[in-house]
Amino acid sequence: MIKQSLDLLLEHKSFQGSQIRIQRRMFCYLQKQTSEANAIFTEICFLWISKSVLRCYFSVYDLLKEPWTENNWSYKCIVLLDAVFHISSLLILSFYAGRVSEIKTKILDSLIRLGMVNLSRIEREDYVEDINFFINIVGNSDMSITLWNIMPLRRSIAISLLSVIGSYSVIIFQLSYRE
């Protein structure tokens, strides 16, 4: 919503500095909500993702440990569905949490373009200070949701977690057959 409003400001023939202040207030409110959600859910997300990763390890281990037979095919299907559920939930969580930081980047790009517009389109002189203040707020704020304040939750973390799940599942499988 903020990005669309900023894009509309760029299309207008002229705009006022108060419109930029409205955008700044909206962004600050969004930042406050994200910070509160991060404070509440950071530990829960970390524990939930850790549980999902461990469940995936053991699901893959169970799938690799015994061959599929007529006696255990229903159990294997349940284990496979459990692994698929946890992997898909990791992907969905990472995808939507990663959108927060991408939106922040788009907002910052719109503000930079807004700061480059011709001064004749501005109806107030202090708009440059407003834009610079807003860019500093956006640029220095961390809007990404973190996992126990250790690492930001982005799209790339899903790929990293899936590669870790695959690697450690193979290691666990190889160690179990070594005995």
Coordinates of C-alpha atoms in Angstrom, one line a residue:
M1 CA 0.0 0.0 0.0
I2 CA 2.8 2.4 0.8
K3 CA 4.7 1.6 -2.4
Q4 CA 1.5 2.1 -4.5
S5 CA 0.9 5.4 -2.8
L6 CA 4.5 6.5 -3.5
D7 CA 4.2 5.4 -7.1
L8 CA 1.1 7.5 -7.4
L9 CA 3.0 10.5 -6.0
L10 CA 5.6 10.0 -8.8
E11 CA 2.8 10.1 -11.4
H12 CA 1.2 13.4 -10.2
K13 CA 2.2 16.7 -11.8
S14 CA 2.8 18.1 -8.3
F15 CA 2.5 16.9 -4.7
Q16 CA 2.8 18.3 -1.2
G17 CA 5.2 17.4 1.5
S18 CA 2.3 16.4 3.7
Q19 CA 1.7 13.4 1.4
I20 CA 5.2 12.3 2.2
R21 CA 4.6 12.7 5.9
I22 CA 1.4 10.5 5.6
Q23 CA 3.5 7.8 3.9
R24 CA 6.1 8.1 6.7
R25 CA 3.4 7.6 9.4
M26 CA 2.1 4.6 7.6
F27 CA 5.5 3.1 7.3
C28 CA 6.3 3.7 11.0
Y29 CA 3.0 2.0 11.9
L30 CA 4.0 -0.9 9.7
Q31 CA 7.4 -1.0 11.3
K32 CA 5.9 -1.0 14.8
Q33 CA 3.5 -3.9 14.0
T34 CA 6.4 -5.9 12.5
S35 CA 8.5 -5.3 15.6
E36 CA 5.8 -6.4 17.9
A37 CA 5.1 -9.5 15.9
N38 CA 8.8 -10.2 15.8
A39 CA 9.1 -9.8 19.6
I40 CA 6.2 -12.2 20.2
F41 CA 6.9 -14.9 17.6
T42 CA 10.7 -15.0 17.2
E43 CA 11.1 -17.8 19.8
I44 CA 8.1 -19.6 18.6
C45 CA 9.2 -19.5 15.0
F46 CA 12.7 -20.7 15.9
L47 CA 11.3 -23.7 18.0
W48 CA 8.8 -24.6 15.3
I49 CA 11.3 -24.5 12.5
S50 CA 13.8 -26.5 14.7
K51 CA 11.0 -29.1 15.3
S52 CA 10.2 -29.3 11.7
V53 CA 13.8 -29.8 10.7
L54 CA 14.3 -32.6 13.2
R55 CA 11.0 -34.2 12.2
C56 CA 12.2 -34.1 8.6
Y57 CA 15.5 -35.7 9.6
F58 CA 13.8 -38.6 11.3
S59 CA 11.2 -38.9 8.5
V60 CA 13.9 -39.3 5.9
Y61 CA 15.8 -41.7 8.1
D62 CA 12.6 -43.8 8.5
L63 CA 12.0 -43.8 4.8
L64 CA 15.6 -44.8 4.0
K65 CA 16.1 -47.3 6.9
E66 CA 13.6 -50.0 5.8
P67 CA 12.5 -51.0 2.3
W68 CA 8.9 -50.5 1.2
T69 CA 7.0 -53.7 1.7
E70 CA 3.3 -54.7 1.7
N71 CA 3.4 -54.7 5.5
N72 CA 4.6 -51.2 6.1
W73 CA 3.5 -49.2 3.0
S74 CA 0.8 -47.3 4.9
Y75 CA 3.3 -46.3 7.6
K76 CA 5.8 -45.2 5.0
C77 CA 3.1 -43.1 3.3
I78 CA 2.2 -41.4 6.6
V79 CA 5.9 -40.7 7.2
L80 CA 6.3 -39.3 3.7
L81 CA 3.2 -37.1 4.1
D82 CA 4.6 -35.8 7.4
A83 CA 7.9 -34.9 5.8
V84 CA 6.1 -33.2 2.9
F85 CA 4.0 -31.2 5.4
H86 CA 7.0 -30.0 7.3
I87 CA 8.9 -29.1 4.2
S88 CA 6.0 -27.2 2.7
S89 CA 5.3 -25.4 5.9
L90 CA 9.0 -24.3 6.0
L91 CA 8.7 -23.1 2.4
I92 CA 5.5 -21.1 3.1
L93 CA 6.8 -19.5 6.2
S94 CA 10.1 -18.5 4.6
F95 CA 8.3 -17.2 1.5
Y96 CA 5.9 -14.9 3.4
A97 CA 8.4 -13.7 5.9
G98 CA 10.8 -13.0 3.1
R99 CA 8.3 -10.7 1.4
V100 CA 8.6 -8.2 4.3
S101 CA 12.2 -7.4 3.5
E102 CA 11.5 -7.3 -0.3
I103 CA 8.7 -4.8 0.3
K104 CA 11.0 -2.7 2.4
T105 CA 13.5 -2.6 -0.5
K106 CA 10.7 -1.6 -3.0
I107 CA 9.6 1.2 -0.7
L108 CA 13.2 2.5 -0.4
D109 CA 13.6 2.4 -4.2
S110 CA 10.3 4.4 -4.6
L111 CA 11.5 7.0 -2.1
I112 CA 14.9 7.4 -3.8
R113 CA 13.1 7.9 -7.1
L114 CA 10.8 10.4 -5.4
G115 CA 13.8 12.3 -4.1
M116 CA 15.1 12.6 -7.6
V117 CA 12.1 14.3 -9.1
N118 CA 12.2 17.8 -10.4
L119 CA 12.0 20.5 -7.7
S120 CA 9.3 22.3 -9.7
R121 CA 6.9 19.6 -8.9
I122 CA 7.1 20.2 -5.2
E123 CA 4.8 22.6 -3.5
R124 CA 6.8 22.8 -0.2
E125 CA 10.5 23.5 0.3
D126 CA 11.1 21.2 3.2
Y127 CA 10.1 18.1 1.2
V128 CA 13.8 17.1 0.7
E129 CA 14.3 17.0 4.5
D130 CA 11.1 14.8 4.8
I131 CA 12.3 12.4 2.1
N132 CA 15.8 12.2 3.6
F133 CA 14.4 11.6 7.0
F134 CA 12.0 8.9 5.6
I135 CA 14.8 7.2 3.7
N136 CA 17.0 7.1 6.8
I137 CA 14.1 5.5 8.8
V138 CA 13.4 2.9 6.0
G139 CA 17.1 2.3 5.3
N140 CA 18.1 1.8 8.9
S141 CA 15.1 -0.2 10.1
D142 CA 15.1 -3.9 10.2
M143 CA 11.7 -5.1 9.2
S144 CA 12.6 -8.8 8.7
I145 CA 11.3 -11.3 11.2
T146 CA 14.1 -13.1 12.9
L147 CA 14.5 -16.5 14.3
W148 CA 15.3 -16.1 18.0
N149 CA 17.1 -12.8 17.1
I150 CA 19.8 -14.9 15.4
M151 CA 19.1 -14.8 11.7
P152 CA 16.5 -13.1 9.6
L153 CA 13.8 -15.2 8.1
R154 CA 14.0 -14.8 4.3
R155 CA 13.3 -16.9 1.2
S156 CA 16.9 -18.1 1.1
I157 CA 16.7 -19.7 4.5
A158 CA 14.2 -22.3 3.2
I159 CA 16.7 -23.5 0.6
S160 CA 19.5 -23.6 3.2
L161 CA 17.3 -25.6 5.6
L162 CA 16.3 -28.0 2.9
S163 CA 19.9 -28.6 2.0
V164 CA 20.8 -29.1 5.6
I165 CA 17.9 -31.6 6.0
G166 CA 19.1 -33.6 3.0
S167 CA 22.8 -33.6 4.0
Y168 CA 22.2 -34.6 7.7
S169 CA 19.6 -37.2 6.7
V170 CA 22.2 -38.9 4.5
I171 CA 24.8 -38.6 7.3
I172 CA 22.4 -40.1 9.9
F173 CA 21.5 -42.9 7.4
Q174 CA 25.2 -43.7 6.7
L175 CA 26.0 -43.7 10.4
S176 CA 23.2 -46.1 11.2
Y177 CA 24.3 -48.6 8.6
R178 CA 27.9 -48.4 9.9
E179 CA 27.0 -50.0 13.1

